[in-house]
């Protein structure tokens, strides 16, 4: 069996040109060598697997090659590597400082590479200070660490510091693509992209994952094989979930989430991925931000297609809801229920208000019309009456039909309780009589202007507010009444508001008739359910109205994390 060499060793860069994603640092080091401006103490810091030790070895090799005409000569004896994780005592550093004094046998420089330098003890650091500050002319120290904050400031001040960055997803993917070609492996673009994302900026981790997946799937590397081997949720799961959310299919969404849990994935993993998916859809909304999508070409097309179905307001609200679930997940006692409530809330964002029943009953309480235009009472088995063809039902006019004369009411000396049935019926009778007396002949019916009528209407609404009847006042001011033939025509958006106004219409009629000196006035209510959306009642609806007038309010809320 042939000995296998892992890709991280087999394809380790041998020159600065082969180093991936650190062009600024490699250019600086090459120029420093050419111009002879290289410091004698260098500190390479950054995350794991980004090329710190590799660059240190390339630099150590090129220092002597640049100063020697015979470039084929091996200068390996001039390079010393020390692992500070296992050689971190004072004695190890003293042994190193004693060795530094000896000049090189060939070449101009001796290079000392100390890896994981942050593992040195405090005493070892102090023993190393003097040598690091004033090294011999032939000695160059290259320190490498992943945790710069653990190095004492006196060491940092003596070094020229190079900060290595995480390698970009695209750079890692392109590097893996070249390796796949050299190894004769057919790899899907999305498969390499998932490996690059999983590596989290570390090329060494990406190469290790690549070896593992190739061992699993052979010479044909597919996205499905990668997601299965790495135990990561496929993009398609989030595309499916988002489609169900947009279609308000809550039962199917809960089943989909349960299937993901059954495959061994954590709910937290799902909600984090869903939040990232919404972020990517938001990024795909604008051509200028599409380049921020760190996905493969095929997946990018799916994002561009799905983002057309999503409203900008929905995406902003969905990101906020998913992010809140992420923050509350660890502190929740019932984590599955938390996520299920979250996805149900997400599926309700785009629920059209017209689908909801604005009437007080799902089936009308009195009647409904059948296909043969017969009017039915739901409590009876027989039809009440036939509706004449081509006859429209006129809006109900709140005017009494009987001619009544105001009778004398017998009021007992003992004052009844205001909550008794007798007292309540007595008040209703008085209110009815006080309105019905307009049919008595001889009562005035003076003309009045529309402005005068509207002024009295609003004045009465203000009086209701002073009495604490804000709901009734809001109904009166929801729309301005129109005066036609000395009658008040008021349009309301639903039957609930009509019923509330009818209950308290008698005192209003009395007030208007008395102040306008016209006892023929009536209030005619029209219900127009199509106009429901133009009224804002709740704070959220009022907030949406403000956004329609000025879209910058949404940015203000998001920037300062405000609540409505």
XYZ file of C-alpha atoms in Angstrom:
564
model
C 0.000 0.000 0.000
C 1.414 3.360 -1.064
C 2.084 5.859 1.701
C -0.544 8.622 1.737
C 0.537 12.230 2.224
C -2.156 14.624 3.386
C -2.873 17.551 1.089
C -1.839 20.116 3.726
C 1.741 18.744 3.507
C 1.745 17.699 -0.134
C 0.629 21.094 -1.419
C 2.366 23.320 1.143
C 3.563 26.505 -0.672
C 7.290 26.620 -1.466
C 7.443 30.271 -2.595
C 5.655 33.464 -1.684
C 3.773 33.311 -4.991
C 2.106 30.068 -3.877
C 0.794 31.528 -0.615
C -2.991 32.007 -0.721
C -4.820 35.083 0.533
C -1.861 36.920 2.160
C -0.620 38.967 -0.755
C -0.023 42.160 1.231
C 2.288 40.366 3.691
C 4.170 38.337 1.086
C 4.787 41.439 -1.043
C 6.083 43.307 2.006
C 8.491 40.497 2.932
C 9.775 40.124 -0.634
C 10.430 43.868 -0.913
C 12.133 43.892 2.488
C 14.518 41.138 1.346
C 15.299 42.884 -1.942
C 15.915 46.272 -0.319
C 17.703 44.798 2.721
C 15.203 46.394 5.126
C 14.253 43.240 6.995
C 14.000 43.504 10.782
C 15.866 40.996 12.948
C 12.768 40.179 15.055
C 9.469 39.440 13.300
C 6.141 38.407 14.823
C 3.616 36.551 12.640
C 0.187 36.542 14.266
C -3.255 35.435 13.089
C -5.770 32.554 13.128
C -4.765 28.941 12.657
C -4.065 27.549 9.206
C -3.565 30.862 7.383
C 0.145 30.454 6.499
C 2.194 31.862 9.410
C 4.652 28.961 9.741
C 4.724 28.438 5.963
C 5.683 32.087 5.360
C 8.300 31.868 8.104
C 9.938 28.865 6.390
C 9.825 30.500 2.938
C 11.312 33.696 4.388
C 14.067 31.762 6.182
C 14.988 30.004 2.926
C 14.948 33.130 0.747
C 17.024 35.276 3.141
C 20.194 33.300 2.474
C 19.380 32.663 -1.185
C 19.137 36.400 -1.800
C 22.607 36.950 -0.312
C 24.295 34.024 -2.070
C 24.997 33.634 -5.755
C 24.741 29.818 -5.681
C 20.991 29.523 -5.163
C 21.094 25.740 -5.440
C 22.964 25.429 -2.144
C 20.934 23.968 0.715
C 20.646 26.284 3.709
C 18.578 23.930 5.833
C 21.320 23.899 8.514
C 20.800 27.633 8.986
C 17.109 27.243 9.914
C 16.147 26.250 13.472
C 12.540 25.591 14.511
C 11.514 25.590 18.144
C 8.095 24.567 19.384
C 7.428 26.821 22.342
C 4.485 24.666 23.426
C 6.849 21.912 24.553
C 10.030 23.968 25.057
C 8.746 26.790 27.202
C 11.075 26.786 30.191
C 13.886 29.188 31.069
C 16.489 26.501 30.385
C 15.206 26.021 26.830
C 15.513 29.738 26.118
C 18.981 29.914 27.673
C 20.073 27.029 25.464
C 18.727 28.937 22.463
C 20.532 32.174 23.376
C 23.806 30.285 23.783
C 23.357 28.774 20.327
C 22.590 32.166 18.771
C 26.130 33.391 19.446
C 27.612 30.838 16.973
C 27.744 32.279 13.408
C 26.509 30.221 10.417
C 28.901 27.905 8.574
C 27.400 28.702 5.163
C 25.282 31.665 4.147
C 24.876 34.972 5.942
C 22.020 34.404 8.404
C 20.837 31.892 10.958
C 17.020 31.982 11.232
C 15.220 30.900 14.403
C 11.502 30.114 14.013
C 9.705 29.912 17.379
C 6.177 28.559 16.873
C 3.359 29.081 19.414
C 5.505 31.653 21.174
C 2.638 32.678 23.480
C 3.165 29.367 25.345
C 6.464 30.558 26.830
C 6.410 31.139 30.555
C 6.837 34.624 31.993
C 10.362 33.763 33.164
C 11.277 32.448 29.703
C 10.015 35.674 28.102
C 12.146 37.732 30.444
C 15.193 35.578 29.706
C 14.609 36.131 25.991
C 14.238 39.934 26.160
C 17.889 40.966 25.977
C 18.744 38.631 23.098
C 15.668 39.740 21.162
C 16.471 43.430 21.647
C 20.134 43.196 20.604
C 20.581 40.009 18.535
C 23.863 39.245 16.721
C 24.059 40.491 13.133
C 23.770 36.975 11.744
C 20.597 36.053 13.732
C 16.974 36.642 12.699
C 14.060 35.609 14.917
C 10.612 34.805 13.501
C 7.963 34.327 16.176
C 4.568 32.842 15.284
C 1.432 32.831 17.439
C -2.331 32.578 17.248
C -2.861 34.588 20.469
C -0.978 37.861 20.341
C -2.726 39.190 23.442
C -0.884 36.616 25.600
C 2.542 37.968 24.659
C 3.968 40.516 27.074
C 4.205 44.103 25.735
C 8.001 44.215 26.123
C 8.303 41.407 23.545
C 5.787 43.022 21.176
C 7.651 46.327 21.236
C 10.854 44.605 20.044
C 9.222 42.903 17.033
C 7.977 43.941 13.623
C 4.409 42.618 13.658
C 2.618 41.071 10.661
C -1.107 40.348 11.137
C -2.286 37.462 8.987
C -5.969 37.574 8.027
C -8.465 34.800 7.487
C -8.420 33.516 3.927
C -11.504 34.350 1.871
C -13.995 31.682 0.825
C -13.429 32.358 -2.877
C -9.635 32.093 -2.506
C -9.925 28.763 -0.693
C -12.397 27.443 -3.276
C -10.116 28.343 -6.178
C -7.150 26.681 -4.448
C -9.168 23.510 -3.830
C -10.282 23.555 -7.464
C -6.651 23.527 -8.606
C -5.836 20.643 -6.275
C -8.877 18.693 -7.521
C -7.648 19.114 -11.095
C -4.161 17.895 -10.155
C -5.612 14.896 -8.300
C -8.001 14.027 -11.160
C -11.101 14.589 -9.030
C -14.386 15.895 -10.477
C -15.805 18.393 -7.972
C -18.990 20.448 -8.093
C -18.559 24.174 -7.540
C -21.122 24.185 -4.705
C -19.366 21.247 -3.013
C -16.043 23.104 -2.909
C -17.848 26.219 -1.719
C -19.366 24.384 1.260
C -15.925 23.009 2.198
C -14.486 26.530 1.987
C -17.196 27.916 4.239
C -16.793 25.091 6.741
C -13.052 25.816 6.975
C -13.822 29.278 8.421
C -10.859 31.022 6.784
C -8.262 28.331 7.548
C -6.719 26.765 4.435
C -5.191 23.877 6.398
C -8.657 22.973 7.735
C -10.070 23.200 4.198
C -7.439 20.744 2.914
C -8.147 18.341 5.789
C -11.887 18.467 5.066
C -11.181 17.998 1.369
C -9.172 14.810 2.075
C -11.928 13.476 4.312
C -14.716 14.082 1.807
C -12.688 12.604 -1.059
C -12.179 9.473 1.042
C -15.950 9.304 1.526
C -17.182 10.002 -2.013
C -14.258 8.986 -4.232
C -13.322 10.862 -7.378
C -16.747 12.475 -7.865
C -17.261 15.204 -5.269
C -20.926 16.320 -5.086
C -22.719 18.824 -2.911
C -24.947 16.108 -1.481
C -21.935 14.003 -0.465
C -20.258 16.990 1.193
C -23.342 18.016 3.207
C -23.924 14.423 4.300
C -20.318 13.854 5.350
C -19.861 17.213 7.094
C -23.297 17.049 8.756
C -24.269 20.518 7.560
C -27.727 21.656 6.482
C -28.026 21.959 2.740
C -29.064 25.277 1.194
C -32.143 23.566 -0.224
C -33.559 23.056 3.280
C -33.655 26.821 3.828
C -35.060 27.483 0.350
C -37.891 25.038 1.079
C -38.534 26.555 4.523
C -38.645 30.084 3.081
C -41.134 29.054 0.373
C -43.395 27.555 3.048
C -43.077 30.733 5.132
C -43.999 32.942 2.177
C -47.026 30.713 1.416
C -48.150 30.828 5.113
C -48.143 27.007 5.255
C -47.596 26.583 8.986
C -48.436 22.831 9.253
C -46.052 21.915 6.422
C -43.383 24.164 7.938
C -43.610 22.409 11.313
C -43.358 19.007 9.595
C -40.311 20.215 7.648
C -38.629 21.382 10.864
C -39.402 18.050 12.541
C -37.790 16.182 9.622
C -34.615 18.253 10.074
C -34.516 17.401 13.787
C -35.059 13.723 12.972
C -31.882 13.766 10.864
C -29.862 14.734 13.946
C -29.517 18.483 13.446
C -29.950 20.878 16.350
C -32.748 23.418 16.339
C -30.255 26.163 17.121
C -28.298 25.225 14.020
C -31.480 25.501 11.940
C -32.538 28.928 13.222
C -29.020 30.362 12.802
C -28.915 29.051 9.234
C -32.393 30.465 8.539
C -31.341 33.904 9.791
C -28.263 33.769 7.548
C -30.497 32.690 4.652
C -32.728 35.754 5.142
C -29.601 37.913 5.257
C -28.418 36.454 1.954
C -31.855 37.091 0.403
C -31.629 40.703 1.583
C -28.147 41.026 0.095
C -29.385 39.566 -3.205
C -32.085 42.260 -3.415
C -29.659 44.848 -4.799
C -27.161 44.343 -7.589
C -24.563 46.396 -5.715
C -24.583 43.971 -2.750
C -24.888 40.712 -4.696
C -21.115 40.265 -4.503
C -21.500 39.813 -0.732
C -23.164 36.453 -1.395
C -20.558 33.843 -0.451
C -22.185 30.962 -2.327
C -21.607 28.999 -5.515
C -22.852 30.132 -8.912
C -25.769 27.677 -9.005
C -26.907 28.595 -5.506
C -26.589 32.307 -6.312
C -29.171 31.867 -9.088
C -31.570 30.327 -6.573
C -31.094 33.277 -4.221
C -31.756 35.775 -7.012
C -34.907 33.874 -7.956
C -36.318 33.588 -4.429
C -35.523 37.151 -3.399
C -37.944 38.402 -6.058
C -40.786 36.788 -4.076
C -39.730 38.505 -0.837
C -40.689 41.994 0.217
C -37.965 44.148 1.788
C -40.101 44.743 4.881
C -40.620 40.985 5.275
C -36.873 40.273 5.123
C -36.010 42.946 7.711
C -38.716 41.690 10.064
C -37.768 38.035 9.480
C -34.091 38.693 10.276
C -35.089 40.474 13.485
C -37.418 37.644 14.601
C -34.875 34.900 13.799
C -32.095 36.824 15.546
C -34.235 37.234 18.694
C -34.825 33.473 18.720
C -31.072 32.913 18.450
C -30.448 35.213 21.426
C -33.150 33.554 23.566
C -32.333 29.955 22.629
C -29.841 29.103 25.396
C -31.962 30.633 28.164
C -35.173 28.923 26.989
C -36.541 25.982 28.996
C -38.400 24.566 25.980
C -36.086 25.237 23.060
C -38.041 23.300 20.450
C -41.239 25.198 21.276
C -39.328 28.482 21.028
C -38.224 27.683 17.472
C -41.674 26.408 16.478
C -43.253 29.632 17.741
C -40.624 31.592 15.829
C -41.257 29.869 12.508
C -45.016 30.235 12.995
C -44.451 33.921 13.625
C -42.345 34.120 10.472
C -45.081 32.419 8.460
C -47.581 35.010 9.714
C -45.653 38.082 8.524
C -46.953 37.897 4.964
C -50.456 36.761 5.954
C -52.843 39.011 4.035
C -55.290 40.838 6.264
C -58.084 40.306 3.729
C -57.981 36.598 4.459
C -59.069 37.310 7.996
C -62.785 37.699 8.702
C -63.453 41.283 9.681
C -67.082 40.514 10.552
C -67.995 39.579 14.143
C -69.168 36.129 12.976
C -67.792 33.651 10.464
C -71.368 33.069 9.204
C -73.738 36.014 9.355
C -75.884 35.824 12.480
C -79.171 36.583 10.719
C -78.960 35.289 7.193
C -76.880 34.282 4.208
C -77.672 34.162 0.532
C -77.784 30.856 -1.318
C -77.321 30.170 -4.988
C -81.070 30.586 -5.754
C -81.182 34.028 -4.074
C -83.153 32.712 -1.089
C -82.673 34.398 2.257
C -82.152 31.923 5.091
C -82.093 32.067 8.843
C -79.338 29.720 10.106
C -81.532 28.694 13.050
C -84.485 27.670 10.826
C -84.851 24.912 8.287
C -87.166 26.873 5.939
C -86.334 30.004 3.977
C -87.732 33.259 5.328
C -88.481 34.983 2.032
C -87.422 35.339 -1.575
C -85.233 38.214 -2.698
C -86.577 39.949 -5.715
C -84.420 39.822 -8.817
C -82.222 42.840 -9.595
C -83.089 44.500 -6.316
C -80.349 46.012 -4.225
C -80.560 46.207 -0.468
C -80.420 49.822 0.615
C -78.379 50.802 3.665
C -80.345 50.929 6.855
C -81.447 54.412 7.838
C -81.476 54.962 11.552
C -84.806 56.767 11.702
C -87.828 55.765 13.730
C -90.958 54.862 11.765
C -93.607 55.240 14.417
C -95.262 58.526 15.294
C -94.980 58.859 19.003
C -95.946 61.560 21.413
C -93.692 61.967 24.357
C -95.648 60.410 27.238
C -95.383 61.168 30.883
C -93.155 58.709 32.707
C -93.967 57.660 36.214
C -90.812 57.875 38.270
C -90.840 56.384 41.719
C -89.653 58.441 44.668
C -87.122 55.789 45.622
C -84.069 56.002 43.371
C -83.431 52.628 41.720
C -79.981 51.083 41.562
C -78.134 52.159 38.369
C -77.124 48.515 37.746
C -80.602 47.016 38.090
C -82.479 45.720 35.038
C -85.342 48.075 35.785
C -83.023 51.098 35.761
C -81.322 50.023 32.541
C -84.649 49.470 30.744
C -85.909 52.781 32.085
C -82.898 54.624 30.612
C -83.349 52.905 27.240
C -87.011 53.927 27.164
C -86.165 57.540 27.939
C -83.441 57.610 25.249
C -85.837 56.153 22.658
C -88.582 58.612 23.457
C -86.177 61.563 23.374
C -85.277 60.663 19.778
C -88.642 59.532 18.459
C -90.493 62.750 19.086
C -89.386 64.234 15.759
C -92.469 62.807 14.066
C -94.702 65.059 16.107
C -96.079 67.730 13.789
C -94.923 71.275 14.308
C -91.286 70.544 15.327
C -88.736 72.755 13.516
C -86.617 71.602 10.586
C -84.296 74.560 9.907
C -81.723 74.550 7.141
C -78.035 74.313 8.038
C -74.675 74.372 6.287
C -72.312 71.420 5.938
C -69.523 73.229 7.787
C -71.822 73.883 10.711
C -72.886 70.234 10.806
C -69.304 68.913 10.666
C -68.257 71.287 13.445
C -71.001 69.974 15.751
C -70.053 66.374 14.806
C -66.441 66.926 15.843
C -67.457 68.810 18.989
C -69.527 65.836 20.099
C -66.570 63.516 19.420
C -64.359 65.714 21.631
C -66.919 65.500 24.429
C -66.840 61.711 24.172
C -63.047 61.789 24.577
C -63.390 63.922 27.711
C -65.740 61.299 29.138
C -63.230 58.548 28.376
C -65.172 57.055 25.465
C -62.179 57.041 23.127
C -63.336 54.031 21.106
C -66.634 55.661 20.105
C -64.881 58.965 19.376
C -62.420 57.147 17.120
C -65.290 55.606 15.154
C -66.898 59.020 14.651
C -63.622 60.540 13.427
C -62.586 57.533 11.317
C -64.198 59.253 8.364
C -65.806 62.619 7.860
C -69.597 62.453 7.333
C -71.155 63.731 4.124
C -74.345 65.862 4.292
C -76.968 64.914 1.735
C -80.591 66.135 1.901
C -80.028 67.266 5.506
C -78.929 63.754 6.551
C -75.525 62.593 7.832
C -74.018 59.876 5.600
C -71.090 58.132 7.338
C -68.896 55.446 5.690
C -67.324 52.866 8.007
C -64.857 50.068 7.093
C -66.564 47.169 8.930
C -69.754 45.979 10.614
C -68.194 45.951 14.086
C -67.800 49.725 14.034
C -71.349 50.091 12.660
C -72.788 48.091 15.559
C -70.823 50.084 18.147
C -72.050 53.389 16.727
C -75.680 52.225 16.539
C -75.684 51.435 20.261
C -74.891 55.067 21.128
C -76.569 56.815 18.194
C -79.615 58.163 20.058
C -77.784 60.731 22.234
C -75.833 61.818 19.153
C -79.027 62.367 17.146
C -80.546 64.329 19.983
C -77.471 66.568 20.209
C -77.367 67.259 16.476
C -81.118 67.930 16.155
C -81.200 70.253 19.117
C -78.165 72.318 18.106
C -79.113 72.477 14.416
C -82.790 73.030 15.298
C -83.783 70.370 12.789
C -85.680 67.327 14.047
C -85.799 65.593 10.651
C -82.072 64.769 10.713
C -81.060 61.100 10.384
C -77.709 59.304 10.403
C -77.209 56.849 7.525
C -74.320 54.380 7.912
C -72.630 52.781 4.902
C -70.225 49.845 5.390
C -67.420 49.588 2.842
C -65.140 46.663 3.734
C -62.824 47.392 0.793
C -61.702 50.563 2.544
C -60.578 48.724 5.691
C -56.879 48.922 4.877
C -56.752 52.713 4.740
C -57.472 53.014 8.461
C -54.719 52.552 11.014
C -55.841 51.509 14.474
C -53.018 49.671 16.216
C -49.526 51.152 16.803
C -48.095 48.664 14.277
C -50.579 49.775 11.588
C -49.836 53.430 12.315
C -46.142 52.630 12.025
C -46.714 51.057 8.590
C -48.576 54.177 7.487
C -45.560 56.276 8.515
C -43.231 53.992 6.537
C -45.373 54.483 3.434
C -44.883 58.218 3.770
C -41.179 58.067 4.638
C -39.183 54.849 4.131
C -36.249 56.229 6.150
C -38.207 55.536 9.362
C -37.553 51.803 8.920
C -33.799 52.484 8.726
C -34.045 54.624 11.882
C -35.807 51.807 13.757
C -33.259 49.195 12.605
C -30.204 51.384 13.308
C -31.173 52.219 16.906
C -32.971 48.908 17.600
C -36.221 50.698 18.440
C -39.553 49.109 19.344
C -42.981 50.141 18.107
